[in-house]
Coordinates of C-alpha atoms and ligand atoms in Angstrom, one line a residue:
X7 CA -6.2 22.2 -9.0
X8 CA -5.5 18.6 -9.5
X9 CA -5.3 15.6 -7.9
X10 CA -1.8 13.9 -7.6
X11 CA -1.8 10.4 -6.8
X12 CA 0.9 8.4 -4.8
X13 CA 0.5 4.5 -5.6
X14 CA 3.0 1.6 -4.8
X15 CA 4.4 -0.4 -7.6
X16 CA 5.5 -3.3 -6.7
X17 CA 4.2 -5.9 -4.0
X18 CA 3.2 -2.9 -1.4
X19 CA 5.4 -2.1 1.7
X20 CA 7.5 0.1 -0.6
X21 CA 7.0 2.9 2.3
X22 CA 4.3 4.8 0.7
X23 CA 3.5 6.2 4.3
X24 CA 6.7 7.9 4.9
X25 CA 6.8 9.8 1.2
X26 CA 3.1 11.0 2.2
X27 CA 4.0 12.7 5.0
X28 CA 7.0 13.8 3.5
X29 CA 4.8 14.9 0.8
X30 CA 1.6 16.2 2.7
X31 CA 3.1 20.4 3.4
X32 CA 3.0 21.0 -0.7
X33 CA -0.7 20.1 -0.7
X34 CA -4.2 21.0 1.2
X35 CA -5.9 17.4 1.2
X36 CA -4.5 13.9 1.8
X37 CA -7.4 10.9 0.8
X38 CA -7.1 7.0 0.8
X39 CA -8.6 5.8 -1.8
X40 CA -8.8 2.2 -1.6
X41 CA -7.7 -0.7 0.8
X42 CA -8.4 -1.1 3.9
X43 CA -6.4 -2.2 7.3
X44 CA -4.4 -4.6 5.1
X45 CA -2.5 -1.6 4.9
X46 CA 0.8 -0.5 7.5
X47 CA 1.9 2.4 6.5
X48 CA 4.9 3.4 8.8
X49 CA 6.3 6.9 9.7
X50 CA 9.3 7.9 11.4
X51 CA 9.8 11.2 12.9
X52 CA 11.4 13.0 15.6
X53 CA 12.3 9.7 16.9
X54 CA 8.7 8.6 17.2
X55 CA 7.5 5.5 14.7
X56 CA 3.9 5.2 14.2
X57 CA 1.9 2.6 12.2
X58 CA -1.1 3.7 10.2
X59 CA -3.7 0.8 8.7
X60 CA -6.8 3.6 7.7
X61 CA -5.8 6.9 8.2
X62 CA -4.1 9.1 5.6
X63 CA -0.8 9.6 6.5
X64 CA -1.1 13.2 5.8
X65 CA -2.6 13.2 9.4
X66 CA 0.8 14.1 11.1
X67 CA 1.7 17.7 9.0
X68 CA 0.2 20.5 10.6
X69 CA -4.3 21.1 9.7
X70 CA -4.4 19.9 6.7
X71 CA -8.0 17.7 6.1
X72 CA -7.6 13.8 5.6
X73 CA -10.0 12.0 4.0
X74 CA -11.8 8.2 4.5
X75 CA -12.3 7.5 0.6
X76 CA -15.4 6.3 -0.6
X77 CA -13.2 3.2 -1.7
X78 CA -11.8 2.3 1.2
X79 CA -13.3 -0.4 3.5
X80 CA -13.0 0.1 7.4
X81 CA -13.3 -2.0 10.1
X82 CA -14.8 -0.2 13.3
X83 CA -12.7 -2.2 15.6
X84 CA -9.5 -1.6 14.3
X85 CA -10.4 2.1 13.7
X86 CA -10.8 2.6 17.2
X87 CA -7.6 0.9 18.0
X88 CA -5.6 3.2 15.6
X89 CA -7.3 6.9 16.6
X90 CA -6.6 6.0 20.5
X91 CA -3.1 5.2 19.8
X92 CA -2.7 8.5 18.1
X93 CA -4.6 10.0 20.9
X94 CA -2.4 9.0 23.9
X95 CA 0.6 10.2 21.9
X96 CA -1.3 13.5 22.1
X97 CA -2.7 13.5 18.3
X98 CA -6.7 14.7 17.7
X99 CA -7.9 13.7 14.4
X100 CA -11.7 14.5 15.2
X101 CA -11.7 18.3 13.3
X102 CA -9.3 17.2 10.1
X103 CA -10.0 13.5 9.2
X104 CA -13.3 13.0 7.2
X105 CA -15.0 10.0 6.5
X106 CA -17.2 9.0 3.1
X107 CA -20.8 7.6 3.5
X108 CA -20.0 5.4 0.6
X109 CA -16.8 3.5 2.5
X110 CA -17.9 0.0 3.4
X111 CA -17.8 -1.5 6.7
X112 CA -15.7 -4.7 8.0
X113 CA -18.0 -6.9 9.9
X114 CA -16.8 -9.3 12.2
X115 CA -17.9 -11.5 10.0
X116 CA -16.0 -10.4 6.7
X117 CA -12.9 -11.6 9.2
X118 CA -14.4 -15.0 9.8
X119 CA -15.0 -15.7 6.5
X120 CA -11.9 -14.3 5.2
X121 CA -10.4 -17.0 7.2
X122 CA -12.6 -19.6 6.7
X123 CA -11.8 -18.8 2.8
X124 CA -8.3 -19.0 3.5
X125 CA -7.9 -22.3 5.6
X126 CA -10.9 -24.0 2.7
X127 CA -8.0 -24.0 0.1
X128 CA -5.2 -25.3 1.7
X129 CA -1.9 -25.1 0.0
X130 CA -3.5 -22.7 -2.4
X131 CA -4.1 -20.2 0.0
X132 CA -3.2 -16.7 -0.6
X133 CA -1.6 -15.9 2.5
X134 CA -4.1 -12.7 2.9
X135 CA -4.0 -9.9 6.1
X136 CA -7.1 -12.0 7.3
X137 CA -8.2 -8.4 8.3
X138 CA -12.0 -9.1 6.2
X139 CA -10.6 -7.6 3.2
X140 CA -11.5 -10.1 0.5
X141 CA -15.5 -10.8 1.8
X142 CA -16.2 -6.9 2.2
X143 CA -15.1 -6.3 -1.5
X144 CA -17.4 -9.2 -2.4
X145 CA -20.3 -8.2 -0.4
X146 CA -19.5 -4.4 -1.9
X147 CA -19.8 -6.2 -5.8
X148 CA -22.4 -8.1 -5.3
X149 CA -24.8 -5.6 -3.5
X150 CA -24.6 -7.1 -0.4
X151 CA -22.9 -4.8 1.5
X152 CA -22.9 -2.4 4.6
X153 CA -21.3 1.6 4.2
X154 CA -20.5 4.2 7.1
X155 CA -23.6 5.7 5.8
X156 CA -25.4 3.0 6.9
X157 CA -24.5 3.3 10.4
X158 CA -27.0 6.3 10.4
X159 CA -30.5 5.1 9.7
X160 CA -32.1 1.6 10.9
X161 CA -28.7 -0.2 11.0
X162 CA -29.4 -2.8 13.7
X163 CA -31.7 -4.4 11.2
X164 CA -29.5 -4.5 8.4
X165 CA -26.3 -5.4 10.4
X166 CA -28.6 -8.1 11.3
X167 CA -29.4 -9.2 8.1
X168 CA -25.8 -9.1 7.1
X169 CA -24.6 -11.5 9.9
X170 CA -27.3 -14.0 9.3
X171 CA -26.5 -14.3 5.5
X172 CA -22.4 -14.6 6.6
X173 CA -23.5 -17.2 8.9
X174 CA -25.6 -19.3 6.8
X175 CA -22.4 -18.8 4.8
X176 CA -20.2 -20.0 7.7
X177 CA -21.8 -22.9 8.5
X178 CA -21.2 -24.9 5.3
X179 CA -17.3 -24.5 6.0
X180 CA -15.6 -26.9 8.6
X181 CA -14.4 -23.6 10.9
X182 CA -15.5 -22.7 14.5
X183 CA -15.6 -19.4 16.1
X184 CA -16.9 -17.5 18.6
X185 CA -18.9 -14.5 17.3
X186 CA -19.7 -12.5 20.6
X187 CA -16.6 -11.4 21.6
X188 CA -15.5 -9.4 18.4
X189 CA -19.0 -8.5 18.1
X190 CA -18.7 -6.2 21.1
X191 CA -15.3 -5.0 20.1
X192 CA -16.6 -3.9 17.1
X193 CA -19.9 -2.6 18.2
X194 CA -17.8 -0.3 20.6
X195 CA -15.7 0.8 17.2
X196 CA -18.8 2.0 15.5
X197 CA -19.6 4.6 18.3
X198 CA -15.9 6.0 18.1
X199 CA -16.1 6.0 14.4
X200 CA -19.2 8.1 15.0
X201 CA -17.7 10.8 16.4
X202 CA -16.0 11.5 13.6
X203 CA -18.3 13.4 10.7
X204 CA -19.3 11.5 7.4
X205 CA -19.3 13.5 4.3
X206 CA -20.3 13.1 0.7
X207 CA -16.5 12.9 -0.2
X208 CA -17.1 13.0 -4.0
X209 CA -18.8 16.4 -3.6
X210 CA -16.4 17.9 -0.9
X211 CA -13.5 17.1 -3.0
X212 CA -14.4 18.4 -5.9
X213 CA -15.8 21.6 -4.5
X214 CA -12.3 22.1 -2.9
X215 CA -10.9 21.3 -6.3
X216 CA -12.7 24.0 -8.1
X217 CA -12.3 26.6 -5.2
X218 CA -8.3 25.5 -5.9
X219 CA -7.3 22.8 -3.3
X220 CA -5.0 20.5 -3.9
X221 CA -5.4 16.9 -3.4
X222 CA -2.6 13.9 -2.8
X223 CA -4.5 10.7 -3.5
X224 CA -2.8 7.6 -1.5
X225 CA -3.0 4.5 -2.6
X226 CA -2.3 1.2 -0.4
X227 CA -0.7 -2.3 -1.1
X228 CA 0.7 -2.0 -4.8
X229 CA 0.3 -2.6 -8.4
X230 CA 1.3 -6.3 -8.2
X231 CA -1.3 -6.3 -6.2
X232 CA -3.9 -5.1 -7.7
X233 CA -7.1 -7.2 -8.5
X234 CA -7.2 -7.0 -12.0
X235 CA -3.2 -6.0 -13.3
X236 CA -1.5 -7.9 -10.2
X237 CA -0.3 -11.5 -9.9
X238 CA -3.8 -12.7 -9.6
X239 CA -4.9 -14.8 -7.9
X240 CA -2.2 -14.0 -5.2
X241 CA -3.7 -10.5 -5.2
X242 CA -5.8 -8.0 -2.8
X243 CA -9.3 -7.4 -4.0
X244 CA -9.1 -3.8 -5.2
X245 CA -7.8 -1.4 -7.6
X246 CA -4.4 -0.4 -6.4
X247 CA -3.6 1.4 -9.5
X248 CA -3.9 5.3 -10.8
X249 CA -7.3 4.2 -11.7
X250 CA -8.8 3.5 -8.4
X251 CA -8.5 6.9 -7.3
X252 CA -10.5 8.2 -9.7
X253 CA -13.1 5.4 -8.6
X254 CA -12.1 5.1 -4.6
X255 CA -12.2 8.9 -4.1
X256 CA -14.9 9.7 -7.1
X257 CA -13.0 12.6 -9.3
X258 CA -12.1 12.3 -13.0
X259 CA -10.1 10.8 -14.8
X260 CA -9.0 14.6 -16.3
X261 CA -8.5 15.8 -13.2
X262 CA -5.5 13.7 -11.9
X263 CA -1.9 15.2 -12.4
X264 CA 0.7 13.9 -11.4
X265 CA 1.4 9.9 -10.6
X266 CA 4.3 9.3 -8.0
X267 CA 4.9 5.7 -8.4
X268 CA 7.5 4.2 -5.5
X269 CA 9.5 1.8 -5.2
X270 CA 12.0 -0.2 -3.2
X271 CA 16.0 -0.7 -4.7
X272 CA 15.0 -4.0 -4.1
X273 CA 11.8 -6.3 -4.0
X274 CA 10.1 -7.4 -1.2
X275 CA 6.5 -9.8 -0.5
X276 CA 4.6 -10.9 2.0
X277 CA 2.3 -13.5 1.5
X278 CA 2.0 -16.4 -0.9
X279 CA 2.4 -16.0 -4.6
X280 CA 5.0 -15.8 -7.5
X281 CA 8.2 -13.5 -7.4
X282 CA 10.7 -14.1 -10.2
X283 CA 13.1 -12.6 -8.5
X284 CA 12.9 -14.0 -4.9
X285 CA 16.6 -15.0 -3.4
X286 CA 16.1 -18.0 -1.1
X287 CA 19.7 -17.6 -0.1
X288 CA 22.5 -15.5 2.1
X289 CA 21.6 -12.5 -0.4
X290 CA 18.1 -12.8 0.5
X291 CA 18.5 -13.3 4.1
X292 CA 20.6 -10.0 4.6
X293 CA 18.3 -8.1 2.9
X294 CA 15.4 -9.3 4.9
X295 CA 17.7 -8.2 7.9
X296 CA 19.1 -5.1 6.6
X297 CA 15.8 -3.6 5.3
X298 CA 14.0 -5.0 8.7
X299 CA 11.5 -7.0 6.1
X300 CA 8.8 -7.9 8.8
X301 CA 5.2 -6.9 8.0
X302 CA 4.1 -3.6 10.1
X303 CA 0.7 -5.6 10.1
X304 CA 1.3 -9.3 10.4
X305 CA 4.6 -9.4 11.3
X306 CA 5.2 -11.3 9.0
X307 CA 8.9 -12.0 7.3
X308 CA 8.8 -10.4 3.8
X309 CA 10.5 -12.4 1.0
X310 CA 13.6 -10.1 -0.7
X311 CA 14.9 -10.5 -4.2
X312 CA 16.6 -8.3 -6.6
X313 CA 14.3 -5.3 -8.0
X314 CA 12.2 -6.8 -11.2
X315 CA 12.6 -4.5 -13.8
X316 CA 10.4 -6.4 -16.0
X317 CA 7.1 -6.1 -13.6
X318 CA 8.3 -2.4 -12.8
X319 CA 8.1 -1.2 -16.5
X320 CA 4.4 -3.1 -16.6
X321 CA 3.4 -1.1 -13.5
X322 CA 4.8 2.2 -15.1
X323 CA 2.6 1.5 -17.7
X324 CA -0.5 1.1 -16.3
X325 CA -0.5 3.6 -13.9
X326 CA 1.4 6.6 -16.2
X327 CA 3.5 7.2 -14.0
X328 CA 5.6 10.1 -14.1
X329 CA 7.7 10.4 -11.2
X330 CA 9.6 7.5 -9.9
X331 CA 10.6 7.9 -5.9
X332 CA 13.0 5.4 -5.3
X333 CA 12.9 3.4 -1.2
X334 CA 15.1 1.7 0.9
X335 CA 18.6 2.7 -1.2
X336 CA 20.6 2.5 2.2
X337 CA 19.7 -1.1 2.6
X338 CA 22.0 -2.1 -0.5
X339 CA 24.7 0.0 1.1
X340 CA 27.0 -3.2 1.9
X341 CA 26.0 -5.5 -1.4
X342 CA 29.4 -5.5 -3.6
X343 CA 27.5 -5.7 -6.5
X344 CA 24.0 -5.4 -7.3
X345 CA 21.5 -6.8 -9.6
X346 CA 18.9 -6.2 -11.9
X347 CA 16.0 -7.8 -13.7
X348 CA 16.0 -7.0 -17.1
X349 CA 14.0 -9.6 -19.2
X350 CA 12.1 -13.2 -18.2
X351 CA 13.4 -16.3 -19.7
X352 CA 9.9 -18.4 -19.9
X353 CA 10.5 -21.9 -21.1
X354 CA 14.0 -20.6 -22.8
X355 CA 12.2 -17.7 -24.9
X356 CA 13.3 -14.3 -23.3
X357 CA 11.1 -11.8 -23.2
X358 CA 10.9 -8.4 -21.3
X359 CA 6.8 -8.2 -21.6
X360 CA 4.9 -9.2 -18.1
X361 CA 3.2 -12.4 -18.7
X362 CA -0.4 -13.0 -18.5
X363 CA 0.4 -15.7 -15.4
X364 CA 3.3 -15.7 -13.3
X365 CA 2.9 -19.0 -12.5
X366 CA 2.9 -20.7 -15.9
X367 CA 5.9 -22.1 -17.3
X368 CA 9.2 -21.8 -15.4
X369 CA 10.4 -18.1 -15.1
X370 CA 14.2 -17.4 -15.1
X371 CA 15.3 -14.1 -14.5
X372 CA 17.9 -12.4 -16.5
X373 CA 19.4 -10.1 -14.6
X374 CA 22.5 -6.8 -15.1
X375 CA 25.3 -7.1 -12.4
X376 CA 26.3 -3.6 -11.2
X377 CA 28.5 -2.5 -8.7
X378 CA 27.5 -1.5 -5.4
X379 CA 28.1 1.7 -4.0
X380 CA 29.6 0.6 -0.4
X381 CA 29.0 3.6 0.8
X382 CA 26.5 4.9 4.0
X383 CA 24.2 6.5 2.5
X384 CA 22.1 7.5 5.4
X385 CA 23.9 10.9 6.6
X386 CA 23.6 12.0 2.8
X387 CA 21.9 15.2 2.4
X388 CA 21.8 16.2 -1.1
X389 CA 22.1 14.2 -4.1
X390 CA 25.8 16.0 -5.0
X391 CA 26.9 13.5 -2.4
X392 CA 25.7 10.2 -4.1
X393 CA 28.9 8.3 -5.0
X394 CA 29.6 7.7 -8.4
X395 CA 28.2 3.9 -8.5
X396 CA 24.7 4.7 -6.7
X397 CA 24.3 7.6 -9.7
X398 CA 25.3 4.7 -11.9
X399 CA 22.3 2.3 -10.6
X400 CA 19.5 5.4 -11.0
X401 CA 20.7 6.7 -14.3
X402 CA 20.2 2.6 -15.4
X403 CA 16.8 2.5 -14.0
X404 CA 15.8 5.9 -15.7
X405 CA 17.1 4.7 -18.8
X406 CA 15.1 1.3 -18.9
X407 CA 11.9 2.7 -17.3
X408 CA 11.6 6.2 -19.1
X409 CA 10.5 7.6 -16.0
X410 CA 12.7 10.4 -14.2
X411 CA 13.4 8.8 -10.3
X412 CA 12.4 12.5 -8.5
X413 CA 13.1 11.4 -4.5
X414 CA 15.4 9.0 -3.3
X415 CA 15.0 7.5 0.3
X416 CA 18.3 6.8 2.3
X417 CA 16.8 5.8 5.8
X418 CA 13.2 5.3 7.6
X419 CA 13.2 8.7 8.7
X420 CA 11.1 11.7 7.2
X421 CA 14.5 13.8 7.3
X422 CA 16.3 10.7 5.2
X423 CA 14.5 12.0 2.0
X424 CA 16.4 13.4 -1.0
X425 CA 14.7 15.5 -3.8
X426 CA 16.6 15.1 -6.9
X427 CA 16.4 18.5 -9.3
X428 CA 19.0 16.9 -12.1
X429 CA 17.6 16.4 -15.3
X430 CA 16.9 13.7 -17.2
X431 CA 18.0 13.0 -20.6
Ligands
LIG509 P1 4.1 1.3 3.1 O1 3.1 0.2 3.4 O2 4.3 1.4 1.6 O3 3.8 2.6 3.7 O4 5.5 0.8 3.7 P2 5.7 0.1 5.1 O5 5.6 1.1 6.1 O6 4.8 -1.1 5.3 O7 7.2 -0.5 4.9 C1 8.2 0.3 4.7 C2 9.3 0.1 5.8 O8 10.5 0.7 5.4 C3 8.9 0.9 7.1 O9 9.3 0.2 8.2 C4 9.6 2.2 6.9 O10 9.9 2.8 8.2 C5 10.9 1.8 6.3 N1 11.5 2.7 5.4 C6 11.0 3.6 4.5 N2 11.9 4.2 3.8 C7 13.1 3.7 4.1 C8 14.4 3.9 3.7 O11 14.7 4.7 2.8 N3 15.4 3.2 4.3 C9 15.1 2.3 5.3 N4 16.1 1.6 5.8 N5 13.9 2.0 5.7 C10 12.9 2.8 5.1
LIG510 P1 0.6 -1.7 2.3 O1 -0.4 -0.7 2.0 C1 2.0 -5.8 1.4 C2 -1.1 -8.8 0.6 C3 -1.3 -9.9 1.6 C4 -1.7 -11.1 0.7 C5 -2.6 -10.3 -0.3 C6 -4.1 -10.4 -0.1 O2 1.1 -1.7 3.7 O3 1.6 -1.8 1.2 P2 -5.6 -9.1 1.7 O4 -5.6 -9.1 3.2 O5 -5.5 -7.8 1.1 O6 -6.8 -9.9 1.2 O7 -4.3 -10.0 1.3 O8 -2.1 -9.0 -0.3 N1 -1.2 -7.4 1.1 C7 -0.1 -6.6 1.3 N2 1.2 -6.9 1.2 N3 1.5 -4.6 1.8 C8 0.2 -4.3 2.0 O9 -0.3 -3.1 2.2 C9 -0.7 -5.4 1.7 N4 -2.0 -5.5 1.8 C10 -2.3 -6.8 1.4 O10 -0.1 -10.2 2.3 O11 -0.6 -11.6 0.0
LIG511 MG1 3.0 -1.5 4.5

């Protein structure tokens, strides 16, 4: 069987979670393959909402086995936090989530120096999760780092090694902290996390492959974030792409089948970092409102803006996408008309190609004006009931991305989900 990957393509948050567990009955496995607990991944059902930072979100449909990828990084502490709030609302993971040796840990002091990083470069800063996510990829390239195997065999000694090097590190930057008390927080995550079994999760997943499993690869953040394609510098440090499951979960490149790529109606961020089309008006606010834009991590206030074609088409691209799911449709509900990104003007040259830096050159974006469907779309049931000017808005995105939109989302709950079986021209 294959593997089918689910990946966000624009700046995260585009409610990978809920299409997951949406997703999760058709298929036997559910793996994360990258990312970390810079991740929320929300899920709304039977009038329960849960928040999931490293834990499939295939975890809620029946036994089916969820998987701690290899490219993942995890952080003990937060672990532990996360399993014992699915614990008290009666939820077990210990016999169907799985954990890779080769994951890498969060230390305590990946968080320090995350923001230590972070308040060294002042206005430049790039807004991250501070969760340790940018100092355990670094410690992961450049050999220095610590994996869930690890925790196994003489790992006193080589946490200890660790935490001396990230001090040395620590004291050259003007920051204070006080090590202890996360210390024991997270030493207290490490024997919860080891109650949980570590696999080889290469060689599991492609043994249930052959014997004819299927797999649903979940990605986290999105492909404007991603460390090589995304709007670097303003970027996570991983592979968010179609790509990084093949390296975050360790199966071939021949072996993955479909690509579900999601995205919102609209465009959201969080964190600093260019967005052509970022409204910083009444438009903006609304949608920020309407689409309850605050970070299931940080809290933070999402910035809104019209959906960027332009960046969409590049993320198709790079990920082969071949089924488009499209989020958040009900929050447009009220907007008279509605726009679209179509091309960049850069400097007064148009162009529809996604530029090397978003942050060169002034970026104007030319948009299509549609109108709105004004219509409540969240009692909708089946896609005969879309009104006319909502049909009008997909067949346009279709038509510019070459990609058929398969699922359309009309509310945050897992029954607000619409399979489309039209087909496209
Ligand atoms: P993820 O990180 O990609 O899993 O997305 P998040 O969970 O961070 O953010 C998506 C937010 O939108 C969550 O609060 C979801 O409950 C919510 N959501 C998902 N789909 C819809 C939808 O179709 N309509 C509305 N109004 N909210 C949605
Ligand atoms: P999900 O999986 C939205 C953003 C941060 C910051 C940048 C780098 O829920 O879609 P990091 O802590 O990763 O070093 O931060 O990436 N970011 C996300 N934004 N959704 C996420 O995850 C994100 N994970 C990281 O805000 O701008
Ligand atoms: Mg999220």
């Amino acid at each position: 069987m294959k593997v089918d990957v689910l990946l966000g393509l624009q700046w995260g948050d585009e409610g990978k979670g809920k299409v997951v567990d949406v997703l999760t009955p058709g298929y036997d496995v559910v793996s994360r393959f990258q990312g970390g607990p810079n991740a929320g991944h929300t899920l709304e059902f039977e009038g329960q909402k849960y928040v999931l930072r490293s834990i499939p979100s295939g975890i809620f449909q029946g036994g089916k086995i969820n998987i701690i990828g290899n490219g993942v990084v995890l952080d003990p502490a937060l672990f532990k936090k996360e399993v014992e709030e699915l614990e008290k609302s009666g939820h077990d993971l210990t016999s169907r989530l799985f954990i890779s040796k080769k994951a890498h840990l969060i230390l305590p002091t990946h968080r320090l120096l995350d923001a230590a990083y972070e308040s060294a470069k002042g206005d430049a800063k790039i807004g991250t999760t501070g969760k340790g996510i940018g100092p355990t990829y670094t410690d992961k390239i450049s050999r220095n780092g610590l994996r869930v195997g690890d925790l196994l065999s003489n790992f006193e000694e080589k946490y200890q090694k660790a935490i001396a090097r990230h001090k040395e590190i620590l004291s050259h930057y003007d920051f204070s902290y006080d090590l202890s008390s996360i210390e024991k927080e997270w030493m207290e995550g490490v024997e919860k996390l080891k109650q949980y079994t570590f696999i080889d999760s290469e060689h599991v997943l492609n043994a249930l492959l052959a014997d004819g499993k299927s797999v649903l690869a979940e990605g986290a953040q999105g492909t404007m974030l991603d460390v090589d394609f995304g709007s670097y510098p303003f970027v996570t440090s991983s592979n968010t792409i179609c790509a990084g499951a093949c390296t975050g979960l360790g199966i071939a490149p021949r072996q993955i089948g479909e690509v579900y790529g999601i995205f919102k109606a609209y465009c959201t961020r969080v964190g600093a970092g260019p967005f052509p089309t970022e409204l910083f008006d009444e438009t903006g606010k609304l949608m920020c409102q309407l689409g309850h834009e605050y970070g299931s991590v940080t809290g933070r206030e999402r910035r809104c803006g019209w959906i960027d074609l332009v960046a969409l088409k590049y993320a198709v691209m790079i990920n082969g996408v071949t089924k488009l799911i499209m989020m958040k449709s009900d929050v447009l509900d009220d907007f008279d008309t509605i726009k679209a990104c179509v091309a960049y003007n850069i400097n007064g040259e148009e162009t529809d190609e996604f530029p090397f830096d978003l942050t060169e050159g002034n970026i104007e974006p030319v948009y299509v004006e549609m109108s709105g469907w004004k219509t409540k779309m969240t009692q909708m049931k089946n896609e005969n009931e879309f009104p006319e000017e909502f049909n009008a808005y997909l067949d346009f995105l279709e038509d510019y991305l070459e990609i058929p939109i398969k699922i359309v989302s009309v509310g945050p709950d897992r029954e607000q989900t619409i399979v489309r079986y039209r087909d496209f021209e």
